[in-house]
PDB file of C-alpha atoms in Angstrom:
ATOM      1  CA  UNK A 169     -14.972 -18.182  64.498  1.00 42.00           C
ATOM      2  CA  UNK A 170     -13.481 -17.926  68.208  1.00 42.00           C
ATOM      3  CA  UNK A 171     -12.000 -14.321  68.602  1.00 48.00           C
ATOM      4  CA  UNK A 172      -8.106 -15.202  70.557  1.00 42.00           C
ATOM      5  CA  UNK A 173      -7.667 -12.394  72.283  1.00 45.00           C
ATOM      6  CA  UNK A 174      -4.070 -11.959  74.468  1.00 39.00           C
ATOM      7  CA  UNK A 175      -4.558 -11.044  78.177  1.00 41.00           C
ATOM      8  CA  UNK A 176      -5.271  -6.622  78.358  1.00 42.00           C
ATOM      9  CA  UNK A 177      -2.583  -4.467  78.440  1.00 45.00           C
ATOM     10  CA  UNK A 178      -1.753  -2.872  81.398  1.00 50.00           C
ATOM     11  CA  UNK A 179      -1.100   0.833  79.348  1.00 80.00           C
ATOM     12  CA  UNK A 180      -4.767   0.660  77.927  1.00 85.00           C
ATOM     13  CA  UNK A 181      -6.192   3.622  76.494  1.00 91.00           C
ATOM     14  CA  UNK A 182      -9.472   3.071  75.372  1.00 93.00           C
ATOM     15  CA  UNK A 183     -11.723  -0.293  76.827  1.00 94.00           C
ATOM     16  CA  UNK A 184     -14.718  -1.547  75.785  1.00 95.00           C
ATOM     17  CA  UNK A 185     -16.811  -4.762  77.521  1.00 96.00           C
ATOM     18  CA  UNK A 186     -19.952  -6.492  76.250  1.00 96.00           C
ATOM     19  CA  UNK A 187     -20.748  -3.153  73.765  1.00 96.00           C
ATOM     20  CA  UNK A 188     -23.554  -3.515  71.978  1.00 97.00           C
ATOM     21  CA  UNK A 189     -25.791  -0.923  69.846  1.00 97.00           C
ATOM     22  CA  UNK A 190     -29.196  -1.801  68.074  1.00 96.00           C
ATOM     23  CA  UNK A 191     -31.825   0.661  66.277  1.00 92.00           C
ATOM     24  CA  UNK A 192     -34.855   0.205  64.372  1.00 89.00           C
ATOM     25  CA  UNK A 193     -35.539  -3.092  66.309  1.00 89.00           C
ATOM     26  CA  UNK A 194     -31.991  -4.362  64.264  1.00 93.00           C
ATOM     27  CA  UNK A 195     -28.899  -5.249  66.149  1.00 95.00           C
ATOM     28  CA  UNK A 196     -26.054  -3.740  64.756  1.00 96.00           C
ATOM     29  CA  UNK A 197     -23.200  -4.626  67.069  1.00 96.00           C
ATOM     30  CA  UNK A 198     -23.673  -7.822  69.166  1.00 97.00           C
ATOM     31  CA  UNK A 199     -21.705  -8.036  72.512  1.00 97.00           C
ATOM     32  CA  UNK A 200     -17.713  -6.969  71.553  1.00 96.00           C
ATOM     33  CA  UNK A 201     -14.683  -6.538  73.684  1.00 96.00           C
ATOM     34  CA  UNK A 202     -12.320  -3.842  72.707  1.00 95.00           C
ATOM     35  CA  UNK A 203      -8.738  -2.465  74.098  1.00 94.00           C
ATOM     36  CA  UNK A 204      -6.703   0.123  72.200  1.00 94.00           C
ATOM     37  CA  UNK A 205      -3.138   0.381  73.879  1.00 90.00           C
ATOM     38  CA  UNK A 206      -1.623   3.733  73.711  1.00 88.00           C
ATOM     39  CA  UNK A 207       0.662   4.155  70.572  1.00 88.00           C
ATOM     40  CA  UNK A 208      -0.764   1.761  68.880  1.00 91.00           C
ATOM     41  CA  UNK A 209      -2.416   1.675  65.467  1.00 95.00           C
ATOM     42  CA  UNK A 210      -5.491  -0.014  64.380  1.00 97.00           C
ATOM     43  CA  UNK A 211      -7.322  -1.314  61.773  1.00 97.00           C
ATOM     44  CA  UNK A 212     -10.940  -1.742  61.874  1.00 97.00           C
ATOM     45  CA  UNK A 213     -11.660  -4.085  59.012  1.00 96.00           C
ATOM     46  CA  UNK A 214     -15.115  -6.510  57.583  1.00 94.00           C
ATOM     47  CA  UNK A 215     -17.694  -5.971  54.885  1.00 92.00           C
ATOM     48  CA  UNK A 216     -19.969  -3.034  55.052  1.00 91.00           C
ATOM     49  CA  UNK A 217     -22.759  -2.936  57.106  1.00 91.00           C
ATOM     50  CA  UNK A 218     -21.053  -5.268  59.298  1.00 94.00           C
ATOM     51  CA  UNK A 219     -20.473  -2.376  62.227  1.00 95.00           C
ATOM     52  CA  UNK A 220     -17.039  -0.921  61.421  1.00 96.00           C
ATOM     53  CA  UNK A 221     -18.709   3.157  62.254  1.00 96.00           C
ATOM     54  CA  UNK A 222     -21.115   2.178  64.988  1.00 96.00           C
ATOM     55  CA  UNK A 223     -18.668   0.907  66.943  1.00 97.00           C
ATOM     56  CA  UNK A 224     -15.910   4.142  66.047  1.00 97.00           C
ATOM     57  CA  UNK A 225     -18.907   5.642  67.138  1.00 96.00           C
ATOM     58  CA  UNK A 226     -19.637   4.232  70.345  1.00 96.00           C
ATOM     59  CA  UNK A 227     -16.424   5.331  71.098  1.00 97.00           C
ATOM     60  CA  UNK A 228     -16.460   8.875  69.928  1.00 96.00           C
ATOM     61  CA  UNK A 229     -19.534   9.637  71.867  1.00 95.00           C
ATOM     62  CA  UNK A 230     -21.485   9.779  69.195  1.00 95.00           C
ATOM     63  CA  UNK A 231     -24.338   7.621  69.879  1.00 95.00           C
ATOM     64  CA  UNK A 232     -24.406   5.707  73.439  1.00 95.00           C
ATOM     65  CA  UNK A 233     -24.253   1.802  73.373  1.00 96.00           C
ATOM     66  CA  UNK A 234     -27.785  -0.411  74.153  1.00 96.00           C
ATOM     67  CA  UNK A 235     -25.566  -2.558  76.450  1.00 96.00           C
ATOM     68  CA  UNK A 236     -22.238  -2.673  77.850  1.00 96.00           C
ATOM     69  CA  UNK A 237     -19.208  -0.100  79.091  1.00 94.00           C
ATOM     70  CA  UNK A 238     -16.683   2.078  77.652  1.00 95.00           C
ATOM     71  CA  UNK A 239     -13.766   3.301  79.827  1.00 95.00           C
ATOM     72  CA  UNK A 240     -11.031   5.667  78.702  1.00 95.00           C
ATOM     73  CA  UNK A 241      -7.948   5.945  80.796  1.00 93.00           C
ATOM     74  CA  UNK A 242     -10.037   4.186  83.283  1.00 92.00           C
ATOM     75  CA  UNK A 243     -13.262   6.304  84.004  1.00 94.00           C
ATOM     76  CA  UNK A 244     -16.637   5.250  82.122  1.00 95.00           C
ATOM     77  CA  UNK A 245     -16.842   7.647  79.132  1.00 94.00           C
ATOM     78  CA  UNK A 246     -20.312   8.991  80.864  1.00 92.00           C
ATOM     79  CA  UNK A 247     -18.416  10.194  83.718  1.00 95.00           C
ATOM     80  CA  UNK A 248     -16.177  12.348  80.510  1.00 96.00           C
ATOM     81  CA  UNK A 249     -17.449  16.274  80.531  1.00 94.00           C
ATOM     82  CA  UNK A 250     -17.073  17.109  77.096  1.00 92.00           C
ATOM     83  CA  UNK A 251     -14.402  19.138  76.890  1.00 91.00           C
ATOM     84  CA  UNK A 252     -12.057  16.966  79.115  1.00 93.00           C
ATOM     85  CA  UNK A 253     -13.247  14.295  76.443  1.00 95.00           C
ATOM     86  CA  UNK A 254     -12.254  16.369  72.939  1.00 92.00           C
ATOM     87  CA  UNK A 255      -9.099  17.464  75.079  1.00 91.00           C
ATOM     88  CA  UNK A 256      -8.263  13.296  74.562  1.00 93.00           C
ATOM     89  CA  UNK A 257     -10.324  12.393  71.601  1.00 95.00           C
ATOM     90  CA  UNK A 258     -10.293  13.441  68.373  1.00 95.00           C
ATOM     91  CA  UNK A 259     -12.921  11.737  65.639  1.00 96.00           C
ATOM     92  CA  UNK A 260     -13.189  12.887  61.861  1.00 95.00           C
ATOM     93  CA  UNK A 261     -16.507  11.002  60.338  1.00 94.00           C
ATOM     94  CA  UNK A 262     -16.490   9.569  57.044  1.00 89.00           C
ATOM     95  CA  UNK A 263     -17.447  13.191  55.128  1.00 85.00           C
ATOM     96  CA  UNK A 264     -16.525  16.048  57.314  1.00 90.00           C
ATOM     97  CA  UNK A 265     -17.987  19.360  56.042  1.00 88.00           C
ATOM     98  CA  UNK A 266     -15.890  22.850  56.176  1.00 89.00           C
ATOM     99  CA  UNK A 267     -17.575  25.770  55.723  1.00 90.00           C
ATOM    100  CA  UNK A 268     -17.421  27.375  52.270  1.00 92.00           C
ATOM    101  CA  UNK A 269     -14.484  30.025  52.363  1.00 95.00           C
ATOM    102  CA  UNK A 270     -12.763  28.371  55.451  1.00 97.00           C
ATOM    103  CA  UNK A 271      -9.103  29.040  55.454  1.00 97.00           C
ATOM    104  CA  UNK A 272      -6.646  25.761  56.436  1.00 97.00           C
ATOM    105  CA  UNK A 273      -5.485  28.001  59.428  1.00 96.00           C
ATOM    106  CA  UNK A 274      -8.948  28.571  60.318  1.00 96.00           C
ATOM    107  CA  UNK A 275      -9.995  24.791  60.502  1.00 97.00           C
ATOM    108  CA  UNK A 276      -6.732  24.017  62.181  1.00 97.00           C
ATOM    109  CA  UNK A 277      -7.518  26.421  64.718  1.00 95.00           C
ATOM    110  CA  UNK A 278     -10.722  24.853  65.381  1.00 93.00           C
ATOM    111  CA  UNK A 279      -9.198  21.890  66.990  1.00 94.00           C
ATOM    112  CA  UNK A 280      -8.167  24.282  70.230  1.00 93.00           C
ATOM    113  CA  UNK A 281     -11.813  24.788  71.276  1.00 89.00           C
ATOM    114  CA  UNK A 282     -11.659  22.531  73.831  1.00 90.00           C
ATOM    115  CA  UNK A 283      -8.767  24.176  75.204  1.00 86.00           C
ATOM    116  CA  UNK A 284     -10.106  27.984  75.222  1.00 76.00           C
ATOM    117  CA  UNK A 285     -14.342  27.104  74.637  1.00 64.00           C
ATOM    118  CA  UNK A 286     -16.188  29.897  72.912  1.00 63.00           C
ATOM    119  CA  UNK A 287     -15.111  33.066  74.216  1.00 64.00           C
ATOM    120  CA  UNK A 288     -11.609  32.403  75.437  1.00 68.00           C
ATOM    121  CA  UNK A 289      -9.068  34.134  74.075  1.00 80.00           C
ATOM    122  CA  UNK A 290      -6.564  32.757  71.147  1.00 83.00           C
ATOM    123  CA  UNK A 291      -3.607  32.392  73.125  1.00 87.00           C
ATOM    124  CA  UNK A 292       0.696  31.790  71.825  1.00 90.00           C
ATOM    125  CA  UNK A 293      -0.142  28.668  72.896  1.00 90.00           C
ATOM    126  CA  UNK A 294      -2.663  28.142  70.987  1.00 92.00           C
ATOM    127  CA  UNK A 295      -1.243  29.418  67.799  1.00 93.00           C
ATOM    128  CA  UNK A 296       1.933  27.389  68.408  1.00 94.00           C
ATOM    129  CA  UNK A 297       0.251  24.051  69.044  1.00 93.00           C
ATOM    130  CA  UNK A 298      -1.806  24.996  65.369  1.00 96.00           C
ATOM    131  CA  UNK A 299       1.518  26.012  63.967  1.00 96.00           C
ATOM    132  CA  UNK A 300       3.180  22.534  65.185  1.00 94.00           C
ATOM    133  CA  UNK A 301       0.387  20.617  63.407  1.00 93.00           C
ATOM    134  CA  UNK A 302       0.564  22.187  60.390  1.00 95.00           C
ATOM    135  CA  UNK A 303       4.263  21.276  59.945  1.00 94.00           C
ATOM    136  CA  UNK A 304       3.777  17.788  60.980  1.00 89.00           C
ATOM    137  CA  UNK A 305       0.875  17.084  58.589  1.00 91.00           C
ATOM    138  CA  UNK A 306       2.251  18.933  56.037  1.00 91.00           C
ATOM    139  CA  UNK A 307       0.118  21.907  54.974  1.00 95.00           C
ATOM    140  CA  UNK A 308       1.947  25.025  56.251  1.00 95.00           C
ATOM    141  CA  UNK A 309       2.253  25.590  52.888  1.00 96.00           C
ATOM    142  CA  UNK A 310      -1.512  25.559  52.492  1.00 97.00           C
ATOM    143  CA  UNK A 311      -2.113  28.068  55.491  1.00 97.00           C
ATOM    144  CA  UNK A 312      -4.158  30.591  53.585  1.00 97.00           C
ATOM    145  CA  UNK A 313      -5.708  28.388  51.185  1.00 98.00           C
ATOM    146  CA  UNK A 314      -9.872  27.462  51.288  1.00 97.00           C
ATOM    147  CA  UNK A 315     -10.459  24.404  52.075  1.00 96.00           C
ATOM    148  CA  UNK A 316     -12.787  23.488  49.165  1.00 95.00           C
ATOM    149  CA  UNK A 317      -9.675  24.285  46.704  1.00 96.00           C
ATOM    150  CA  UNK A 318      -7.346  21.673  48.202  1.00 95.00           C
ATOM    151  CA  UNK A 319      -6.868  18.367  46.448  1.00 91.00           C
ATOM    152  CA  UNK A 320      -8.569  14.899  48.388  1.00 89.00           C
ATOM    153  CA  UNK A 321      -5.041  14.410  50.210  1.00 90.00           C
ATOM    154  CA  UNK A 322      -4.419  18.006  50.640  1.00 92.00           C
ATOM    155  CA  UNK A 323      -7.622  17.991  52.534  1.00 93.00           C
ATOM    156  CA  UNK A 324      -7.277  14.814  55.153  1.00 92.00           C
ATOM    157  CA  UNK A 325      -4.276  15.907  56.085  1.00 93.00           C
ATOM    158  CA  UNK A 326      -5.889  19.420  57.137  1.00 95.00           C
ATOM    159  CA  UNK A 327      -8.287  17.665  59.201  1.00 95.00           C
ATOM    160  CA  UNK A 328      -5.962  15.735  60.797  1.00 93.00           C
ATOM    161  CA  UNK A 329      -3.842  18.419  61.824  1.00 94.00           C
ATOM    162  CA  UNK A 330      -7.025  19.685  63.079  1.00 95.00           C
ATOM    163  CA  UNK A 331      -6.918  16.799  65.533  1.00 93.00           C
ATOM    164  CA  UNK A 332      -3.201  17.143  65.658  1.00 91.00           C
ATOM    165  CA  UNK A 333      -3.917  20.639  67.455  1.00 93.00           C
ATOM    166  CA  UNK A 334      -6.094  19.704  69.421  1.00 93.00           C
ATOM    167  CA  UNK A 335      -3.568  17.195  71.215  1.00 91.00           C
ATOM    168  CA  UNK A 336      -5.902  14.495  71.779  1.00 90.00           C
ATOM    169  CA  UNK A 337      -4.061  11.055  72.525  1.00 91.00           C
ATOM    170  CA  UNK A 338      -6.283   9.121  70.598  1.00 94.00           C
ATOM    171  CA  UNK A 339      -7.041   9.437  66.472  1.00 95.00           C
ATOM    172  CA  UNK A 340     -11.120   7.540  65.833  1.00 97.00           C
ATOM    173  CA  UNK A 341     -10.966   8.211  62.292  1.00 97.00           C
ATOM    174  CA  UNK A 342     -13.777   6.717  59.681  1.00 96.00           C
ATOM    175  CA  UNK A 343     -12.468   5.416  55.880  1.00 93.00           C
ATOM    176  CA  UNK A 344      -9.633   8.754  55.898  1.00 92.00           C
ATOM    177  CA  UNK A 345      -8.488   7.155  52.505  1.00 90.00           C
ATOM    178  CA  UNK A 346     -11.559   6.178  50.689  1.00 85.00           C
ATOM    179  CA  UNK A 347     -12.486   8.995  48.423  1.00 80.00           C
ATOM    180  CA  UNK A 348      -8.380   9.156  47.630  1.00 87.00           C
ATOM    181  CA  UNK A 349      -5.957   7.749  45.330  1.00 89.00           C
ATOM    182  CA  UNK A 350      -3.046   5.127  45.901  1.00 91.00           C
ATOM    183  CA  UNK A 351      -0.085   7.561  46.762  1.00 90.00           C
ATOM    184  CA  UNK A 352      -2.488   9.859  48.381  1.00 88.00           C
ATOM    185  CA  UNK A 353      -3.777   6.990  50.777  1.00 91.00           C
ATOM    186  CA  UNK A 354      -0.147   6.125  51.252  1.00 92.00           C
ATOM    187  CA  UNK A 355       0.517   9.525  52.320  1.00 90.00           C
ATOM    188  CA  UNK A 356      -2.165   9.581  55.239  1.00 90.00           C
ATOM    189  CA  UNK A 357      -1.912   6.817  56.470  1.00 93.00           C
ATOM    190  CA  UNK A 358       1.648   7.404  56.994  1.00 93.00           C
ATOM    191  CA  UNK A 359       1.094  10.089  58.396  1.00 91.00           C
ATOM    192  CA  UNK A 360      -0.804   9.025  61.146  1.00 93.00           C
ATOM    193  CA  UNK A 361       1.857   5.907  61.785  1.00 93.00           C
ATOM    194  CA  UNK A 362       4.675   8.091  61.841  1.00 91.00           C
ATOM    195  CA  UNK A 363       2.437  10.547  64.306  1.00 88.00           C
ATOM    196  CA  UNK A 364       1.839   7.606  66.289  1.00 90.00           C
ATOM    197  CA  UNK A 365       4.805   6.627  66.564  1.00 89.00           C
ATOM    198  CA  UNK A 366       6.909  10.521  67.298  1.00 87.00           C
ATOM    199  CA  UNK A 367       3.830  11.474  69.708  1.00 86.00           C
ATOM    200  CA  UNK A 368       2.635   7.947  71.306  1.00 87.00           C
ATOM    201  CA  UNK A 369      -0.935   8.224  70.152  1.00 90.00           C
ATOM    202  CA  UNK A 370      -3.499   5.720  69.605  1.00 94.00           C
ATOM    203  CA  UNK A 371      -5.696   5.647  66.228  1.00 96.00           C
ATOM    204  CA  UNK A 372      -8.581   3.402  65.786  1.00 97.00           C
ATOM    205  CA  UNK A 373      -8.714   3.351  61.451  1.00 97.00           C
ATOM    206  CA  UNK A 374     -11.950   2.165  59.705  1.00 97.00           C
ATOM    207  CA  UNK A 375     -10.191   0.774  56.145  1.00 96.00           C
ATOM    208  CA  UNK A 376     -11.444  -1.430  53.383  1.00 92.00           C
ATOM    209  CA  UNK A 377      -8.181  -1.922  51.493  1.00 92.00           C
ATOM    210  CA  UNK A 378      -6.965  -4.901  53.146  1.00 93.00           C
ATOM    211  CA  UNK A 379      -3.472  -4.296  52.171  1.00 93.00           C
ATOM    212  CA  UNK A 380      -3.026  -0.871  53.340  1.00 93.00           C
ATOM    213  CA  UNK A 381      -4.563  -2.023  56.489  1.00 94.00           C
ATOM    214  CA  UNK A 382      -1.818  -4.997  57.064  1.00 93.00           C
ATOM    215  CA  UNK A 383       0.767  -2.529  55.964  1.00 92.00           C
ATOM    216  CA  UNK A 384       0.104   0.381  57.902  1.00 94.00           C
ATOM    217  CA  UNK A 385      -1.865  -0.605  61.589  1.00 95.00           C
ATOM    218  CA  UNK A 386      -0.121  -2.799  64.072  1.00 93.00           C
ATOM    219  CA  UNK A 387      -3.181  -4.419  64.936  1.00 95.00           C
ATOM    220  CA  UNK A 388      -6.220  -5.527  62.589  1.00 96.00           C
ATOM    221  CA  UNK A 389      -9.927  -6.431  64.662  1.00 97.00           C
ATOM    222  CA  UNK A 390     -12.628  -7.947  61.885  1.00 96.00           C
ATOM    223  CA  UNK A 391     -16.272  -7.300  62.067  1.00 97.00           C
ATOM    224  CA  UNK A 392     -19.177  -9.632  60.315  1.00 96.00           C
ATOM    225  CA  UNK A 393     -22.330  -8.483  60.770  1.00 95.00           C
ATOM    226  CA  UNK A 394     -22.018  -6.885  63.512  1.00 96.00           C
ATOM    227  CA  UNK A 395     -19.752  -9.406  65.449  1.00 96.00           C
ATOM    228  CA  UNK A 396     -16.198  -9.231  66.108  1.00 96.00           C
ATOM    229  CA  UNK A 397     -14.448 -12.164  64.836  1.00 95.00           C
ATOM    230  CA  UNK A 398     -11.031 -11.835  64.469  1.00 94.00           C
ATOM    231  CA  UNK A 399      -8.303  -9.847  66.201  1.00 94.00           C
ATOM    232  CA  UNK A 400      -4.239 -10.180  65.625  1.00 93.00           C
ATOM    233  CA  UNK A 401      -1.570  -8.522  64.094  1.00 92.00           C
ATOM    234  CA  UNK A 402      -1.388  -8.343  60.564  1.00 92.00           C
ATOM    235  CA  UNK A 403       0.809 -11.562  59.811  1.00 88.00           C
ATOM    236  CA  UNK A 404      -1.771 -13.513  62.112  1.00 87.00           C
ATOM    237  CA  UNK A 405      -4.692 -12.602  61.086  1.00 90.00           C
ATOM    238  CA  UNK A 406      -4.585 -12.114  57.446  1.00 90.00           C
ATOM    239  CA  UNK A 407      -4.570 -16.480  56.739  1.00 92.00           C
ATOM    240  CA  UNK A 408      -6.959 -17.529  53.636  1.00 92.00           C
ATOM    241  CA  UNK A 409      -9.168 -19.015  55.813  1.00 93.00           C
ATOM    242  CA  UNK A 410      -9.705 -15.736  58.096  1.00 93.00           C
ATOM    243  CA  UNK A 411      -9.524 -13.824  55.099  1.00 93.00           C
ATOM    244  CA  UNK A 412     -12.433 -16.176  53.530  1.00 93.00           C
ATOM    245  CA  UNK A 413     -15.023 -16.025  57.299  1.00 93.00           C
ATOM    246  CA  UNK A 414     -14.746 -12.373  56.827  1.00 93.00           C
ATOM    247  CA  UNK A 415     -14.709 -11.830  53.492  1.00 92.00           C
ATOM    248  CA  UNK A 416     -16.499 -14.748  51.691  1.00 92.00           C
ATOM    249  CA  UNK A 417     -14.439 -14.637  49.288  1.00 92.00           C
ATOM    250  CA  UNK A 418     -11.187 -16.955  48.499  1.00 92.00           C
ATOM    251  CA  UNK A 419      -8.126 -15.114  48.719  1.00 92.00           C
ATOM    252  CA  UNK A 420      -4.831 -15.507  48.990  1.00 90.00           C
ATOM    253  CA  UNK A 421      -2.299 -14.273  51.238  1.00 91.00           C
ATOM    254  CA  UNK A 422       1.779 -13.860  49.552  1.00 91.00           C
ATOM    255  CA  UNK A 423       4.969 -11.794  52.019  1.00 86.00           C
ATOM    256  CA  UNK A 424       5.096  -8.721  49.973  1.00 85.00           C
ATOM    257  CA  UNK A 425       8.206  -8.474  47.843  1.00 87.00           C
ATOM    258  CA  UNK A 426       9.658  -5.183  48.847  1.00 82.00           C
ATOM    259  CA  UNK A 427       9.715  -6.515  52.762  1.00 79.00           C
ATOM    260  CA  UNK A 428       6.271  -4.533  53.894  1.00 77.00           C
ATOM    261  CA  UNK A 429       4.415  -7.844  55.631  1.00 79.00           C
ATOM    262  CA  UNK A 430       1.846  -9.110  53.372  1.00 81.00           C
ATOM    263  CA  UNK A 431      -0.223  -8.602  50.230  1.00 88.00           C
ATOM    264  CA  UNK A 432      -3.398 -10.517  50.195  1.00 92.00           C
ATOM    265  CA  UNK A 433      -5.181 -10.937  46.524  1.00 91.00           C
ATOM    266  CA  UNK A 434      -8.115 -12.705  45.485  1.00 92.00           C
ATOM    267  CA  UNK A 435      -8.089 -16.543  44.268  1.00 86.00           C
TER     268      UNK A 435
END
């Protein structure tokens, strides 16, 4: 399938050009364009295996592509130190591990480092950008609590106000909902629209519910093994026979009755 891609933004965030990435003599992302525009929310959707994390982490730093260029805010990400880079970027992997005993004001707090490194002092600022972030996600409440007692949704959105404090402009976050239930996957990923939205921030979302994805992100980009082959918003791209190259499966595709876009279901 021929990705249609519009011409670039001109407020681009985060740009990508002929990325690739392979290991063990496999190729695991083929030459791929990317542009996130700031404020905008994204879904990263396709099978798995088919390159959804490689390329979040291409982006994150996290491994360096075989080919290709990644800019952000118009320098190559090489030329990033890393702090200047976590001061813009935040990523939470897939599993992200808290120390046993680890308040919720303690992990919050972790999210200034890049503002204060390891022996600066915790400054008011500091403690009111942590306090902010706990009252937008949600978990003031949960201040003093471990996090190993917190529930699944309890616990994303302490991460994410992790990120929250550390005021990076752009969210690279890896399946957020997929050890959750419905209302809690409804929860975060409303909260990082409505973040978004209040704070103009960008946030690149690796999903497999289909659904939440068209309901949620502004913009949808498909991988297949490896290859990016569609890109649109939500009401363009999700058509049974896009739905069937990425998915191999027949589905169909119905305007959702309450008004939220689209509900896609199987055939």
């Amino acid at each position: 399938m021929t990705v249609h891609r519009h011409a670039p933004p001109t407020d681009v965030l985060f740009s990508g050009r002929d990325l690739s990435f392979a290991a063990g003599g496999r190729t695991v992302l083929h030459p791929l364009d990317v542009d996130l525009t700031a404020g905008g929310t994204y879904g990263l959707i396709g099978h798995n295996g088919s390159g959804k994390s490689t390329l979040l982490k291409l982006l994150a730093r996290q491994v360096r592509p075989t080919a290709g260029r990644v800019r952000l805010n118009g320098r190559d990400l090489e030329d990033w130190d890393g702090r200047g880079f976590a001061r813009t970027v935040g990523y939470l992997p897939q599993e992200p591990a808290a120390p046993p005993g680890l308040l919720v004001r303690e992990l919050v707090a972790y999210g200034r480092y890049p503002w204060h490194g390891t022996f600066g002092r915790f400054s008011d600022a500091d403690r009111t950008a942590c306090a902010e972030a706990m009252t937008l996600t949600h978990v003031d409440h949960l201040a003093d609590r471990t996090v190993e007692t917190l529930s699944g949704g309890e616990r994303q959105r302490a991460w994410i106000a992790m990120l929250v404090a550390q005021r990076a402009d752009c969210l690279l976050l890896d399946e957020p909902t997929s050890a959750l239930d419905v209302s809690h996957q409804i929860e975060v990923l409303a909260l990082v629209r409505d973040l978004c939205q209040a704070r103009g921030l960008t946030a690149l979302i690796v999903l497999h519910d289909i659904n939440m994805a068209a309901r949620f992100c502004d913009r949808l980009m498909a991988l297949k093994d490896g290859r990016l082959i569609a890109e649109g918003d939500p009401a363009a791209l999700l058509k049974r026979d896009t739905l069937r190259t990425i998915f191999d499966i027949g589905m169909g595709v119905i305007p959702h009755p309450a008004g939220h876009g689209i509900i896609t279901y199987v055939d």
